[in-house]
XYZ file of C-alpha atoms in Angstrom:
296
model
C -69.878 14.001 214.887
C -68.199 10.895 213.505
C -68.195 8.948 210.264
C -67.591 10.151 206.707
C -69.071 13.583 207.396
C -66.859 14.295 210.439
C -64.938 17.554 210.448
C -61.200 16.895 210.627
C -58.718 19.492 209.329
C -55.744 17.590 210.742
C -54.405 16.474 207.373
C -54.712 19.970 205.953
C -52.802 21.454 208.881
C -50.078 18.822 208.766
C -49.582 19.400 205.042
C -48.956 23.074 205.799
C -46.361 22.201 208.433
C -48.380 23.439 211.396
C -50.245 22.302 214.473
C -53.620 23.988 214.693
C -56.674 24.771 216.803
C -59.957 25.933 215.308
C -63.553 26.746 216.068
C -66.296 27.874 213.710
C -69.941 28.550 214.476
C -73.078 29.695 212.733
C -73.843 32.940 214.550
C -77.606 32.532 214.206
C -78.212 28.794 214.707
C -75.395 27.915 217.107
C -74.236 25.018 214.913
C -70.502 24.580 215.384
C -67.427 22.561 214.509
C -64.082 22.507 216.253
C -60.604 21.061 216.336
C -58.967 21.633 219.702
C -61.524 24.399 220.110
C -61.307 24.608 223.910
C -57.521 24.491 224.200
C -55.853 27.529 225.742
C -53.750 29.384 223.176
C -51.600 32.531 223.294
C -53.509 35.160 221.346
C -50.820 37.739 220.476
C -52.507 40.773 218.871
C -55.926 39.119 218.903
C -56.119 40.497 222.475
C -56.960 43.799 220.789
C -60.436 42.416 220.043
C -61.578 42.094 223.683
C -59.838 45.402 224.406
C -61.948 47.060 221.711
C -65.131 45.564 223.141
C -64.206 46.790 226.625
C -63.564 50.256 225.172
C -66.990 50.537 223.548
C -68.724 49.249 226.669
C -67.032 51.987 228.685
C -68.164 54.480 226.061
C -71.718 53.156 226.413
C -71.460 53.667 230.188
C -70.213 57.235 229.789
C -66.811 56.408 231.280
C -64.926 57.756 228.277
C -65.579 59.924 225.225
C -64.518 58.275 221.946
C -63.956 61.642 220.259
C -61.548 62.836 222.974
C -58.206 63.862 221.506
C -55.068 62.514 223.163
C -51.389 63.262 222.657
C -49.061 60.359 221.921
C -45.443 61.543 222.290
C -42.837 59.985 220.032
C -40.866 58.939 223.114
C -43.740 56.687 224.214
C -44.001 54.674 221.008
C -44.099 50.883 221.343
C -42.197 48.541 219.029
C -44.116 47.717 215.857
C -44.028 48.103 212.069
C -47.350 49.877 211.560
C -49.352 52.930 212.541
C -48.091 55.289 215.218
C -45.505 52.690 216.228
C -43.705 53.317 212.926
C -44.005 57.119 212.982
C -41.257 59.546 213.947
C -43.125 62.493 215.445
C -45.573 63.296 218.215
C -49.166 62.501 217.280
C -52.509 63.874 218.453
C -55.458 61.636 217.682
C -58.912 60.757 219.005
C -59.508 57.658 221.079
C -61.807 56.194 218.444
C -59.196 56.693 215.733
C -56.713 54.884 217.962
C -59.236 52.033 217.898
C -59.131 52.118 214.107
C -55.329 51.979 214.047
C -55.267 49.194 216.640
C -57.567 46.974 214.577
C -56.985 47.930 210.940
C -53.168 47.798 211.042
C -52.606 46.230 214.497
C -50.852 49.341 215.820
C -49.199 48.387 219.118
C -48.804 51.953 220.336
C -52.487 52.653 219.759
C -53.370 49.489 221.666
C -51.257 50.433 224.665
C -52.711 53.944 224.863
C -56.199 52.456 224.817
C -55.382 49.719 227.328
C -53.949 52.312 229.708
C -57.215 54.264 229.426
C -59.575 51.280 229.740
C -57.505 49.285 232.269
C -56.469 45.635 232.213
C -58.667 44.859 235.221
C -61.660 46.355 233.418
C -61.012 44.218 230.330
C -60.890 41.051 232.418
C -63.974 42.070 234.397
C -65.814 42.523 231.097
C -64.690 39.071 229.979
C -66.032 37.602 233.222
C -69.308 39.462 232.719
C -69.646 37.930 229.255
C -68.834 34.444 230.562
C -65.469 34.286 228.784
C -63.489 33.067 231.767
C -60.763 31.295 229.772
C -59.810 34.571 228.100
C -57.369 36.762 230.045
C -55.378 39.878 229.239
C -52.193 39.980 231.327
C -49.871 42.294 229.394
C -49.883 45.277 227.089
C -47.802 45.299 223.903
C -44.803 46.942 225.570
C -44.703 44.252 228.263
C -45.116 41.496 225.678
C -42.228 42.918 223.650
C -40.094 43.106 226.802
C -40.787 39.444 227.580
C -39.884 38.532 224.023
C -36.653 40.521 224.246
C -35.709 38.975 227.591
C -36.404 35.401 226.536
C -35.516 35.602 222.867
C -32.675 38.065 222.557
C -31.993 39.436 219.100
C -34.929 39.729 216.675
C -35.980 37.728 214.723
C -36.145 34.771 217.079
C -35.599 31.625 215.000
C -33.634 29.232 217.221
C -35.962 26.306 218.095
C -34.492 25.922 221.572
C -35.026 29.589 222.350
C -38.540 29.586 220.921
C -39.446 26.632 223.147
C -38.771 28.801 226.198
C -40.621 31.951 225.148
C -43.141 32.970 227.778
C -45.157 34.845 225.151
C -45.991 31.436 223.651
C -47.050 29.905 226.986
C -50.786 30.428 227.555
C -50.236 30.351 231.315
C -47.860 33.315 231.112
C -49.359 35.589 228.487
C -52.582 36.930 226.968
C -54.710 33.898 226.219
C -58.053 32.550 225.104
C -59.558 29.567 223.313
C -60.834 29.449 219.733
C -64.338 28.747 221.048
C -64.378 31.752 223.388
C -63.175 34.082 220.661
C -65.969 32.986 218.344
C -68.452 33.489 221.188
C -67.221 37.046 221.624
C -67.466 37.713 217.896
C -70.962 36.242 217.771
C -72.047 38.520 220.618
C -70.723 41.507 218.676
C -72.545 40.446 215.507
C -75.804 39.885 217.439
C -75.510 43.270 219.216
C -75.186 41.533 222.590
C -71.647 42.543 223.611
C -72.487 46.261 223.869
C -75.071 48.689 222.516
C -76.170 48.184 218.911
C -74.316 51.358 217.901
C -71.117 50.241 219.602
C -71.303 46.729 218.158
C -71.702 48.273 214.700
C -68.557 50.329 215.364
C -66.624 47.176 216.304
C -67.880 45.369 213.198
C -66.866 48.290 210.997
C -63.313 48.338 212.335
C -62.878 44.572 212.012
C -64.053 44.912 208.420
C -61.331 47.490 207.757
C -58.428 45.227 208.686
C -55.906 45.449 205.851
C -54.315 41.979 205.932
C -55.607 39.672 203.155
C -53.218 36.741 203.597
C -54.883 34.713 206.361
C -58.631 34.417 206.902
C -59.575 36.451 203.826
C -57.445 34.271 201.554
C -59.910 31.415 201.974
C -62.832 33.463 200.655
C -61.735 35.205 197.418
C -65.216 36.304 196.376
C -66.604 39.790 195.859
C -69.903 38.906 197.523
C -68.425 37.292 200.666
C -67.443 39.702 203.445
C -64.586 38.876 205.825
C -63.868 40.803 209.025
C -61.177 39.866 211.506
C -58.161 40.438 213.709
C -54.810 38.750 213.223
C -52.176 37.751 215.758
C -48.502 36.934 215.192
C -45.577 35.758 217.322
C -42.599 33.514 216.541
C -44.096 30.331 214.995
C -47.621 31.538 215.919
C -50.071 32.681 213.251
C -53.734 33.332 214.043
C -56.878 35.135 213.071
C -60.352 35.406 214.558
C -63.149 36.875 212.495
C -66.551 36.641 210.867
C -67.397 35.511 207.335
C -70.708 36.703 205.858
C -72.336 35.183 202.765
C -74.787 36.860 200.374
C -77.546 34.430 201.414
C -77.423 35.826 204.962
C -75.256 33.113 206.481
C -72.723 34.486 208.945
C -70.059 32.483 210.699
C -67.619 33.278 213.485
C -64.295 31.486 213.110
C -60.991 31.444 214.971
C -57.903 29.618 213.713
C -54.587 29.397 215.581
C -51.481 27.682 214.225
C -47.979 26.896 215.437
C -45.510 26.181 212.642
C -42.835 23.517 212.821
C -40.458 25.798 210.913
C -39.099 28.856 212.726
C -38.624 31.265 209.814
C -40.153 34.715 210.184
C -41.855 34.460 206.786
C -44.455 31.654 206.882
C -46.714 31.866 203.799
C -48.057 28.317 204.163
C -48.984 28.921 207.798
C -50.724 32.143 206.783
C -52.649 30.571 203.918
C -53.821 27.493 205.808
C -55.729 29.749 208.209
C -58.004 30.768 205.351
C -58.173 27.259 203.913
C -59.046 25.669 207.264
C -61.658 28.343 207.969
C -63.220 27.744 204.562
C -63.241 23.988 205.233
C -65.001 24.548 208.564
C -67.606 26.923 207.175
C -68.239 24.714 204.147
C -68.849 21.884 206.616
C -71.344 23.990 208.555
C -73.142 25.024 205.386
C -73.277 21.431 204.110
C -73.670 19.288 207.227
C -74.727 21.724 209.935
C -72.176 20.776 212.588
C -73.093 20.072 216.203
C -76.060 21.898 217.673
C -76.786 22.767 221.227
C -77.692 26.422 221.415
C -75.127 29.080 222.154
C -71.658 27.618 222.766
């Protein structure tokens, strides 16, 4: 699309001090808009979304029991500020409650326990099966943290020269996807195509329980608009992929990734522009319709 109705969030992103990539799509009509939508990006904790889908598909196939209780020893905790990662003692919890912790508070320990059970190869095979061939999971959270420690040294990593060499920010070397593939995966979940209807409902419920309001949700401060999503964060990287649902039945999958020019750990403008850019994209779809061409 070109002309006065073209979708271009470039000025908005520049004003926030970030470079960005975005894709948004109407889940039911296939209308879509994008800005670097097919570029490979490091996905940080957004990798927990395809992991969750792989988990529920294995549950559908009878390969695991979501209510199984597992022990998570304190000595096996993975670095992180939330969930089991921040606890001091041994924990016993069900697999499905690990899924909740992994999504709602982005618990790294929960994610690694689940990834060990599901298997990285199984996650990537699922992605191939769904046609999401640009999305790859290469590392668990422990391995990602080790790469960050090796390349970055002392936390927080704020030196621009050091950040430029971080492998966790290189899509070729880390967990990766594209904004367009992430919205395709979300759309399949919302249309009950990624797994059984019951399992897709479980995934939707957990994404709706995410606690962070400062990114995607910040663009939709309305009681009658529902926002579900999964965030991702690394040095200079802020991201979220999710679904926004309106009271008139409109539902939109959106993924926004940003890299900030500043290197500070606290990046409120980079957080907020994710919601603002998503709102801009969805407003465009609701007003102009975007490009059409079936499922993207």
